[in-house]
Amino acid sequence: MRSLEGPFRAIRNVAVTAAGLMLATYGTSAVAQQGGHGHAAGPLVLKEQGMFYVGGDIIHTDWANGPNGPPVFSKSADIAVNQMYVGFMIPQNQRGAPIILMHGGNLSGACYETTPDGRMGWYEYFARQGHAVYLPDQVTRARSGFNVTPYNEVAAGVRAPSELPNVFILGKDDSWQSFRFGPTPGAAFPDEQFPLKAIDELAKQTIPDQNPGQQLPPGPNLTPTRLAELGKKIGGAVLMGHSESGFYPEDAALADPSGLSGLVSMEAPTCKASTLSAAQIAKLAKIPTLVVFGDHIEDASKSSVVDWPAALADCQKYVDAINAAGGDATMLHLPDAGVRGNSHMLFQDKNNLQVADMVLSWVDQHVTAKPPHHN
Amino acid sequence: MRSLEGPFRAIRNVAVTAAGLMLATYGTSAVAQQGGHGHAAGPLVLKEQGMFYVGGDIIHTDWANGPNGPPVFSKSADIAVNQMYVGFMIPQNQRGAPIILMHGGNLSGACYETTPDGRMGWYEYFARQGHAVYLPDQVTRARSGFNVTPYNEVAAGVRAPSELPNVFILGKDDSWQSFRFGPTPGAAFPDEQFPLKAIDELAKQTIPDQNPGQQLPPGPNLTPTRLAELGKKIGGAVLMGHSESGFYPEDAALADPSGLSGLVSMEAPTCKASTLSAAQIAKLAKIPTLVVFGDHIEDASKSSVVDWPAALADCQKYVDAINAAGGDATMLHLPDAGVRGNSHMLFQDKNNLQVADMVLSWVDQHVTAKPPHHN
């Protein structure tokens, strides 16, 4: 295991530790940007922005429309499934590695755009720091769409209601306790960094989760595969995952590591330390890896849907295994680096740009940058 | 009815008609930008970008999770429903009115971002022309989420399968015929402007439509209401709708006109000309209105899900009614303005920036601009 604090005293967080009196070496600093609406740093200058889809299959279905749907729309049709939506911003003046920001459960790319209380999110901040940034929606969610066939089959009576794919929403109380806002719903930890006044805005970002892993019958989760394809399309990128997608970077690298230049696992419920083979560890050890956890791991509610102490321990075990195999893995447990009060939603917390600086500092030091060349 | 061609010979389309030899009066011209990847015009300079949600209700449900979902997630929970996601870009140098770009059926905001064949969409182009641009996903779709309750009720056996909300996808053949790509699937009109080589990319953008108007039991369609709220939040905006949302601008204005400074109805299947009361027409006549249709209305396949000649006739009747009531309504039927071959997806067609210039020219001449002040 590498030093906890060393890498995070570097370039980008100088401005943070010096309380805004000292400018960062390049670009704009987190402190300068956290005032006001987070846009004090001047214009955002982009070379390019837009969207594309990665992957996807054209299939035939007999149930593109339901039995009670408007008769004018065909039931028998060729439709696209399994595609992944990707938004992107490429700054005019690029430096550093391209970054893919993968969201977690019940969320979409929206969670990285603007914080629930209206501050700048990591999507824009990373672009302002010179990184090309890619913002997908998971396969089966939001702008990526999902396959309507099983729903209409159930409506038509040709599939049992019990075989309806599961769709779920994490309720406000589950979020409060599982995201470590405080010990019980409505009660916050004294140093809590999540902007709790905007809790209902987080609820609005919380949309149905239709991941196949949550479904009966379960199907394959195609998002890690699509992320590996996205990395190749870009020509090399740091892949960051969070929560449900916390270990997707490693899952993607196991599928195809060729487009992935760095793996960042944030707040993963598991790092599969006990289930990966030596060959898998050896494969993963070829890519620099950062694992990030916020604060209050031990204080988490017993009603949390994730066992946070077990998750941290499992991911520490994973970091140790990668390093034992000759890899370059770093555990960034924020309180150990002197940064306290962060929730599970550390990219939305009040100090989200301070945490961003720490992550980008790691990228600068551990990942060889290449310019993106997607098309 | 106003002149068909007059307003569209103005400033912005000078560059178009002069085949790129003459620069437009301000900003970058469509012709200059249509080369290459559509980004020949230099950097996109933004004052601000991001996202927020409009509206939404916190409700209690007993079915936030399904009967077969992971037991760790609560079934009884408080969740948000009825919210509308809105992405936005505000250029550094603003001019003209803010614009809301509302997508149509089976689509999301993605359809305005980048064309299926990778060219610049209206979202970026409008921002490059100085407009603050707002890009929502309809309520119940994409990043706006939807209410999982009825799905899980059916899975649990407490609601009849026949009462499952309808979800449908428009298949490739229906799109081909209804979007007027050609007379039959695979056969294109000789002057067709849609980039048909990228037809599968359009299929990937085509995601499940869960509009309450398509559901049994039908519920209210909240999108027009949210659009009216968005206009107020911005402090005045031109609201553009397309296809399924083609008449949402007028529906929104009937709900609350105070935030709407212009209404643009593109390719609406109906303009409700026969059902609106004189009082409703009088209310709508207070806001400048543009109605836009592409080419091949009379050539459309008999298998089209929309009767296009009837739609055009109904919207012409609506335009006439608004003008008879003292309003300022314009019908822009593109072939009548000398622009031929446009499909239903005119903002994705090969000449999409030419059409954009014509629409923006109308905005310049008919809408009083105000700076946005959303927060």
PDB file of C-alpha atoms in Angstrom, chain A residues 37 39 42-58 63-70 72-74 77-80 83 85-89 92 106 108-111 113-116 123-124 128 135-137 141-148 150-152 154-157 161-174 200-201 203-210 213-214 216 303-306 374-375, chain B residues 37 39 42-58 63-70 72-74 77-80 83 85-89 92 106 108-111 113-116 123-124 128 135-137 141-148 150-152 154-157 161-174 200-201 203-210 213-214 216 303-306 374-375:
ATOM      1  CA  HIS A  37     -22.422  29.744  -8.085  1.00  0.00           C
ATOM      2  CA  HIS A  39     -18.502  30.005 -11.819  1.00  0.00           C
ATOM      3  CA  GLY A  42     -14.339  32.946 -15.930  1.00  0.00           C
ATOM      4  CA  PRO A  43     -15.643  31.381 -19.114  1.00  0.00           C
ATOM      5  CA  LEU A  44     -15.577  27.677 -19.873  1.00  0.00           C
ATOM      6  CA  VAL A  45     -13.810  27.381 -23.242  1.00  0.00           C
ATOM      7  CA  LEU A  46     -14.590  24.173 -25.114  1.00  0.00           C
ATOM      8  CA  LYS A  47     -13.121  22.794 -28.292  1.00  0.00           C
ATOM      9  CA  GLU A  48     -16.073  20.468 -28.666  1.00  0.00           C
ATOM     10  CA  GLN A  49     -19.066  19.070 -26.797  1.00  0.00           C
ATOM     11  CA  GLY A  50     -21.938  16.774 -27.643  1.00  0.00           C
ATOM     12  CA  MET A  51     -23.020  13.168 -27.325  1.00  0.00           C
ATOM     13  CA  PHE A  52     -22.797   9.784 -28.994  1.00  0.00           C
ATOM     14  CA  TYR A  53     -23.917   6.249 -28.275  1.00  0.00           C
ATOM     15  CA  VAL A  54     -21.550   3.333 -27.640  1.00  0.00           C
ATOM     16  CA  GLY A  55     -22.581  -0.166 -28.680  1.00  0.00           C
ATOM     17  CA  GLY A  56     -26.141  -1.287 -29.141  1.00  0.00           C
ATOM     18  CA  ASP A  57     -27.864  -4.067 -31.030  1.00  0.00           C
ATOM     19  CA  ILE A  58     -30.739  -3.902 -33.494  1.00  0.00           C
ATOM     20  CA  TRP A  63     -43.728  -6.223 -28.293  1.00  0.00           C
ATOM     21  CA  ALA A  64     -42.370  -2.780 -29.207  1.00  0.00           C
ATOM     22  CA  ASN A  65     -45.820  -1.521 -28.212  1.00  0.00           C
ATOM     23  CA  GLY A  66     -48.110  -2.866 -25.512  1.00  0.00           C
ATOM     24  CA  PRO A  67     -51.496  -4.566 -25.987  1.00  0.00           C
ATOM     25  CA  ASN A  68     -53.240  -1.407 -24.808  1.00  0.00           C
ATOM     26  CA  GLY A  69     -50.900   1.055 -26.465  1.00  0.00           C
ATOM     27  CA  PRO A  70     -52.007   3.327 -29.304  1.00  0.00           C
ATOM     28  CA  VAL A  72     -51.119   3.133 -34.694  1.00  0.00           C
ATOM     29  CA  PHE A  73     -47.690   2.092 -33.359  1.00  0.00           C
ATOM     30  CA  SER A  74     -46.476  -1.348 -34.466  1.00  0.00           C
ATOM     31  CA  ALA A  77     -40.611  -3.916 -34.938  1.00  0.00           C
ATOM     32  CA  ASP A  78     -36.840  -3.653 -35.149  1.00  0.00           C
ATOM     33  CA  ILE A  79     -35.490  -1.635 -32.237  1.00  0.00           C
ATOM     34  CA  ALA A  80     -32.120  -0.808 -30.660  1.00  0.00           C
ATOM     35  CA  GLN A  83     -26.698   0.997 -26.252  1.00  0.00           C
ATOM     36  CA  TYR A  85     -25.451   7.230 -24.078  1.00  0.00           C
ATOM     37  CA  VAL A  86     -22.301   9.323 -23.581  1.00  0.00           C
ATOM     38  CA  GLY A  87     -22.201  13.112 -23.251  1.00  0.00           C
ATOM     39  CA  PHE A  88     -18.807  14.786 -23.522  1.00  0.00           C
ATOM     40  CA  MET A  89     -16.916  18.065 -23.170  1.00  0.00           C
ATOM     41  CA  GLN A  92      -9.968  24.047 -25.882  1.00  0.00           C
ATOM     42  CA  ASN A 106     -30.466   5.088  -9.210  1.00  0.00           C
ATOM     43  CA  SER A 108     -27.616   9.232 -14.138  1.00  0.00           C
ATOM     44  CA  GLY A 109     -24.864  11.393 -15.565  1.00  0.00           C
ATOM     45  CA  ALA A 110     -26.842  14.324 -14.134  1.00  0.00           C
ATOM     46  CA  CYS A 111     -25.323  13.647 -10.689  1.00  0.00           C
ATOM     47  CA  GLU A 113     -23.236  17.953 -13.738  1.00  0.00           C
ATOM     48  CA  THR A 114     -24.384  20.313 -11.000  1.00  0.00           C
ATOM     49  CA  THR A 115     -24.606  19.562  -7.273  1.00  0.00           C
ATOM     50  CA  PRO A 116     -28.066  19.331  -5.668  1.00  0.00           C
ATOM     51  CA  TYR A 123     -18.041  17.187 -15.088  1.00  0.00           C
ATOM     52  CA  GLU A 124     -17.437  20.896 -15.615  1.00  0.00           C
ATOM     53  CA  ARG A 128     -11.931  23.418 -16.617  1.00  0.00           C
ATOM     54  CA  LEU A 135     -20.406  11.376 -19.019  1.00  0.00           C
ATOM     55  CA  PRO A 136     -22.395   8.196 -19.772  1.00  0.00           C
ATOM     56  CA  ASP A 137     -25.774   7.016 -18.550  1.00  0.00           C
ATOM     57  CA  ARG A 141     -31.084   3.831 -17.654  1.00  0.00           C
ATOM     58  CA  ALA A 142     -31.974   7.446 -18.542  1.00  0.00           C
ATOM     59  CA  ARG A 143     -30.907   8.473 -22.054  1.00  0.00           C
ATOM     60  CA  SER A 144     -29.554   4.978 -22.746  1.00  0.00           C
ATOM     61  CA  GLY A 145     -33.096   3.591 -22.784  1.00  0.00           C
ATOM     62  CA  PHE A 146     -34.135   0.025 -21.972  1.00  0.00           C
ATOM     63  CA  ASN A 147     -35.815  -2.905 -23.678  1.00  0.00           C
ATOM     64  CA  VAL A 148     -39.613  -2.549 -23.456  1.00  0.00           C
ATOM     65  CA  PRO A 150     -40.694  -7.881 -21.122  1.00  0.00           C
ATOM     66  CA  TYR A 151     -42.957  -5.103 -19.812  1.00  0.00           C
ATOM     67  CA  ASN A 152     -45.299  -5.370 -22.782  1.00  0.00           C
ATOM     68  CA  VAL A 154     -46.456  -9.013 -19.051  1.00  0.00           C
ATOM     69  CA  ALA A 155     -49.127  -6.492 -20.048  1.00  0.00           C
ATOM     70  CA  ALA A 156     -50.185  -8.877 -22.827  1.00  0.00           C
ATOM     71  CA  GLY A 157     -50.349 -11.874 -20.504  1.00  0.00           C
ATOM     72  CA  PRO A 161     -46.175 -10.735 -13.646  1.00  0.00           C
ATOM     73  CA  SER A 162     -43.562 -12.187 -11.290  1.00  0.00           C
ATOM     74  CA  GLU A 163     -41.103 -12.101 -14.203  1.00  0.00           C
ATOM     75  CA  LEU A 164     -41.420  -8.366 -14.647  1.00  0.00           C
ATOM     76  CA  PRO A 165     -37.921  -6.842 -14.563  1.00  0.00           C
ATOM     77  CA  ASN A 166     -37.357  -5.224 -11.205  1.00  0.00           C
ATOM     78  CA  VAL A 167     -37.326  -1.450 -11.141  1.00  0.00           C
ATOM     79  CA  PHE A 168     -36.561   0.286  -7.896  1.00  0.00           C
ATOM     80  CA  ILE A 169     -35.988   3.699  -6.377  1.00  0.00           C
ATOM     81  CA  LEU A 170     -33.854   4.272  -3.308  1.00  0.00           C
ATOM     82  CA  GLY A 171     -36.109   6.178  -0.910  1.00  0.00           C
ATOM     83  CA  LYS A 172     -35.085   9.278   0.989  1.00  0.00           C
ATOM     84  CA  ASP A 173     -34.524   7.487   4.302  1.00  0.00           C
ATOM     85  CA  ASP A 174     -32.453   4.724   2.698  1.00  0.00           C
ATOM     86  CA  ASP A 200     -35.051  16.835  -2.142  1.00  0.00           C
ATOM     87  CA  GLU A 201     -32.976  17.806  -5.190  1.00  0.00           C
ATOM     88  CA  ALA A 203     -34.327  12.737  -4.524  1.00  0.00           C
ATOM     89  CA  LYS A 204     -35.214  14.229  -7.946  1.00  0.00           C
ATOM     90  CA  GLN A 205     -31.934  12.942  -9.414  1.00  0.00           C
ATOM     91  CA  THR A 206     -32.805   9.510  -8.026  1.00  0.00           C
ATOM     92  CA  ILE A 207     -34.451   7.649 -10.902  1.00  0.00           C
ATOM     93  CA  PRO A 208     -35.498   4.028 -11.497  1.00  0.00           C
ATOM     94  CA  ASP A 209     -32.700   1.475 -11.487  1.00  0.00           C
ATOM     95  CA  GLN A 210     -33.293  -1.268 -14.042  1.00  0.00           C
ATOM     96  CA  GLY A 213     -28.287  -7.518 -11.907  1.00  0.00           C
ATOM     97  CA  GLN A 214     -31.350  -6.350 -10.036  1.00  0.00           C
ATOM     98  CA  LEU A 216     -35.498 -11.486 -12.445  1.00  0.00           C
ATOM     99  CA  SER A 303     -29.849   0.379   8.545  1.00  0.00           C
ATOM    100  CA  SER A 304     -27.453   1.261   5.726  1.00  0.00           C
ATOM    101  CA  VAL A 305     -27.962  -0.937   2.680  1.00  0.00           C
ATOM    102  CA  VAL A 306     -24.155  -1.243   2.469  1.00  0.00           C
ATOM    103  CA  HIS A 374     -12.833   9.511 -30.404  1.00  0.00           C
ATOM    104  CA  ASN A 375     -14.864   9.806 -33.551  1.00  0.00           C
TER     105      ASN A 375
ATOM    106  CA  HIS B  37     -17.277  17.808 -37.696  1.00  0.00           C
ATOM    107  CA  HIS B  39     -16.725  22.603 -35.228  1.00  0.00           C
ATOM    108  CA  GLY B  42     -13.548  27.889 -33.159  1.00  0.00           C
ATOM    109  CA  PRO B  43     -14.080  27.388 -29.458  1.00  0.00           C
ATOM    110  CA  LEU B  44     -17.457  27.348 -27.753  1.00  0.00           C
ATOM    111  CA  VAL B  45     -17.192  29.937 -24.964  1.00  0.00           C
ATOM    112  CA  LEU B  46     -19.698  29.439 -22.166  1.00  0.00           C
ATOM    113  CA  LYS B  47     -20.476  31.592 -19.179  1.00  0.00           C
ATOM    114  CA  GLU B  48     -22.163  28.670 -17.488  1.00  0.00           C
ATOM    115  CA  GLN B  49     -23.505  25.184 -18.109  1.00  0.00           C
ATOM    116  CA  GLY B  50     -25.059  22.448 -16.008  1.00  0.00           C
ATOM    117  CA  MET B  51     -28.432  21.024 -15.055  1.00  0.00           C
ATOM    118  CA  PHE B  52     -31.309  21.428 -12.635  1.00  0.00           C
ATOM    119  CA  TYR B  53     -34.706  19.849 -12.065  1.00  0.00           C
ATOM    120  CA  VAL B  54     -38.008  21.710 -12.431  1.00  0.00           C
ATOM    121  CA  GLY B  55     -40.953  20.727 -10.243  1.00  0.00           C
ATOM    122  CA  GLY B  56     -41.379  17.317  -8.673  1.00  0.00           C
ATOM    123  CA  ASP B  57     -43.336  15.966  -5.730  1.00  0.00           C
ATOM    124  CA  ILE B  58     -42.145  13.895  -2.783  1.00  0.00           C
ATOM    125  CA  TRP B  63     -43.637  -0.163  -3.900  1.00  0.00           C
ATOM    126  CA  ALA B  64     -40.328   1.665  -4.305  1.00  0.00           C
ATOM    127  CA  ASN B  65     -38.841  -1.803  -4.744  1.00  0.00           C
ATOM    128  CA  GLY B  66     -40.441  -4.856  -6.315  1.00  0.00           C
ATOM    129  CA  PRO B  67     -41.441  -8.106  -4.617  1.00  0.00           C
ATOM    130  CA  ASN B  68     -38.416  -9.840  -6.145  1.00  0.00           C
ATOM    131  CA  GLY B  69     -36.009  -6.921  -5.830  1.00  0.00           C
ATOM    132  CA  PRO B  70     -32.994  -7.017  -3.541  1.00  0.00           C
ATOM    133  CA  VAL B  72     -32.018  -4.723   1.300  1.00  0.00           C
ATOM    134  CA  PHE B  73     -33.860  -1.894  -0.478  1.00  0.00           C
ATOM    135  CA  SER B  74     -37.072  -0.716   1.197  1.00  0.00           C
ATOM    136  CA  ALA B  77     -40.316   4.808   0.931  1.00  0.00           C
ATOM    137  CA  ASP B  78     -40.584   8.512   0.143  1.00  0.00           C
ATOM    138  CA  ILE B  79     -39.554   9.177  -3.444  1.00  0.00           C
ATOM    139  CA  ALA B  80     -39.648  12.050  -5.935  1.00  0.00           C
ATOM    140  CA  GLN B  83     -39.795  16.207 -11.852  1.00  0.00           C
ATOM    141  CA  TYR B  85     -34.529  17.332 -15.861  1.00  0.00           C
ATOM    142  CA  VAL B  86     -33.125  20.382 -17.656  1.00  0.00           C
ATOM    143  CA  GLY B  87     -29.601  20.708 -19.030  1.00  0.00           C
ATOM    144  CA  PHE B  88     -28.443  24.175 -20.054  1.00  0.00           C
ATOM    145  CA  MET B  89     -25.674  26.168 -21.728  1.00  0.00           C
ATOM    146  CA  GLN B  92     -20.336  34.049 -22.531  1.00  0.00           C
ATOM    147  CA  ASN B 106     -39.406   8.282 -27.929  1.00  0.00           C
ATOM    148  CA  SER B 108     -34.678  12.702 -25.140  1.00  0.00           C
ATOM    149  CA  GLY B 109     -32.675  15.914 -25.067  1.00  0.00           C
ATOM    150  CA  ALA B 110     -29.911  13.874 -26.718  1.00  0.00           C
ATOM    151  CA  CYS B 111     -31.626  14.337 -30.103  1.00  0.00           C
ATOM    152  CA  GLU B 113     -27.085  17.541 -28.950  1.00  0.00           C
ATOM    153  CA  THR B 114     -25.306  15.889 -31.873  1.00  0.00           C
ATOM    154  CA  THR B 115     -26.896  14.591 -35.078  1.00  0.00           C
ATOM    155  CA  PRO B 116     -26.981  10.813 -35.683  1.00  0.00           C
ATOM    156  CA  TYR B 123     -28.277  22.804 -28.728  1.00  0.00           C
ATOM    157  CA  GLU B 124     -24.696  23.847 -29.401  1.00  0.00           C
ATOM    158  CA  ARG B 128     -22.865  29.599 -30.489  1.00  0.00           C
ATOM    159  CA  LEU B 135     -32.559  21.132 -22.933  1.00  0.00           C
ATOM    160  CA  PRO B 136     -35.125  19.159 -20.881  1.00  0.00           C
ATOM    161  CA  ASP B 137     -36.030  15.495 -20.881  1.00  0.00           C
ATOM    162  CA  ARG B 141     -38.486   9.887 -19.565  1.00  0.00           C
ATOM    163  CA  ALA B 142     -34.673   9.585 -19.514  1.00  0.00           C
ATOM    164  CA  ARG B 143     -33.004  11.646 -16.773  1.00  0.00           C
ATOM    165  CA  SER B 144     -36.390  12.853 -15.516  1.00  0.00           C
ATOM    166  CA  GLY B 145     -37.174   9.347 -14.246  1.00  0.00           C
ATOM    167  CA  PHE B 146     -40.633   7.828 -13.789  1.00  0.00           C
ATOM    168  CA  ASN B 147     -42.775   6.434 -11.000  1.00  0.00           C
ATOM    169  CA  VAL B 148     -41.916   2.760 -10.400  1.00  0.00           C
ATOM    170  CA  PRO B 150     -47.426   0.653 -10.853  1.00  0.00           C
ATOM    171  CA  TYR B 151     -44.732  -1.637 -12.285  1.00  0.00           C
ATOM    172  CA  ASN B 152     -43.924  -3.108  -8.888  1.00  0.00           C
ATOM    173  CA  VAL B 154     -48.132  -5.536 -11.092  1.00  0.00           C
ATOM    174  CA  ALA B 155     -45.091  -7.625 -10.208  1.00  0.00           C
ATOM    175  CA  ALA B 156     -46.531  -8.075  -6.710  1.00  0.00           C
ATOM    176  CA  GLY B 157     -49.937  -9.121  -8.017  1.00  0.00           C
ATOM    177  CA  PRO B 161     -51.128  -6.873 -15.728  1.00  0.00           C
ATOM    178  CA  SER B 162     -53.483  -5.138 -18.151  1.00  0.00           C
ATOM    179  CA  GLU B 163     -53.072  -1.978 -16.047  1.00  0.00           C
ATOM    180  CA  LEU B 164     -49.336  -1.840 -16.587  1.00  0.00           C
ATOM    181  CA  PRO B 165     -48.449   1.626 -17.917  1.00  0.00           C
ATOM    182  CA  ASN B 166     -47.781   1.375 -21.624  1.00  0.00           C
ATOM    183  CA  VAL B 167     -44.174   1.709 -22.705  1.00  0.00           C
ATOM    184  CA  PHE B 168     -43.398   1.697 -26.380  1.00  0.00           C
ATOM    185  CA  ILE B 169     -40.592   2.132 -28.860  1.00  0.00           C
ATOM    186  CA  LEU B 170     -41.095   3.379 -32.393  1.00  0.00           C
ATOM    187  CA  GLY B 171     -39.508   0.729 -34.607  1.00  0.00           C
ATOM    188  CA  LYS B 172     -37.144   1.460 -37.461  1.00  0.00           C
ATOM    189  CA  ASP B 173     -39.753   0.920 -40.194  1.00  0.00           C
ATOM    190  CA  ASP B 174     -42.331   3.120 -38.440  1.00  0.00           C
ATOM    191  CA  ASP B 200     -29.156   2.953 -36.601  1.00  0.00           C
ATOM    192  CA  GLU B 201     -27.814   5.856 -34.531  1.00  0.00           C
ATOM    193  CA  ALA B 203     -32.617   3.953 -33.441  1.00  0.00           C
ATOM    194  CA  LYS B 204     -30.229   4.161 -30.447  1.00  0.00           C
ATOM    195  CA  GLN B 205     -31.608   7.597 -29.514  1.00  0.00           C
ATOM    196  CA  THR B 206     -35.098   6.101 -29.681  1.00  0.00           C
ATOM    197  CA  ILE B 207     -35.956   5.154 -26.089  1.00  0.00           C
ATOM    198  CA  PRO B 208     -39.110   4.004 -24.297  1.00  0.00           C
ATOM    199  CA  ASP B 209     -41.989   6.459 -24.281  1.00  0.00           C
ATOM    200  CA  GLN B 210     -43.938   6.372 -21.030  1.00  0.00           C
ATOM    201  CA  GLY B 213     -51.190  10.103 -22.539  1.00  0.00           C
ATOM    202  CA  GLN B 214     -50.040   6.739 -23.851  1.00  0.00           C
ATOM    203  CA  LEU B 216     -53.811   3.008 -19.214  1.00  0.00           C
ATOM    204  CA  SER B 303     -48.289   3.662 -43.325  1.00  0.00           C
ATOM    205  CA  SER B 304     -47.155   6.812 -41.533  1.00  0.00           C
ATOM    206  CA  VAL B 305     -48.453   6.961 -37.961  1.00  0.00           C
ATOM    207  CA  VAL B 306     -49.266  10.640 -38.596  1.00  0.00           C
ATOM    208  CA  HIS B 374     -32.735  31.328 -13.620  1.00  0.00           C
ATOM    209  CA  ASN B 375     -31.377  30.296 -10.257  1.00  0.00           C
TER     210      ASN B 375
END
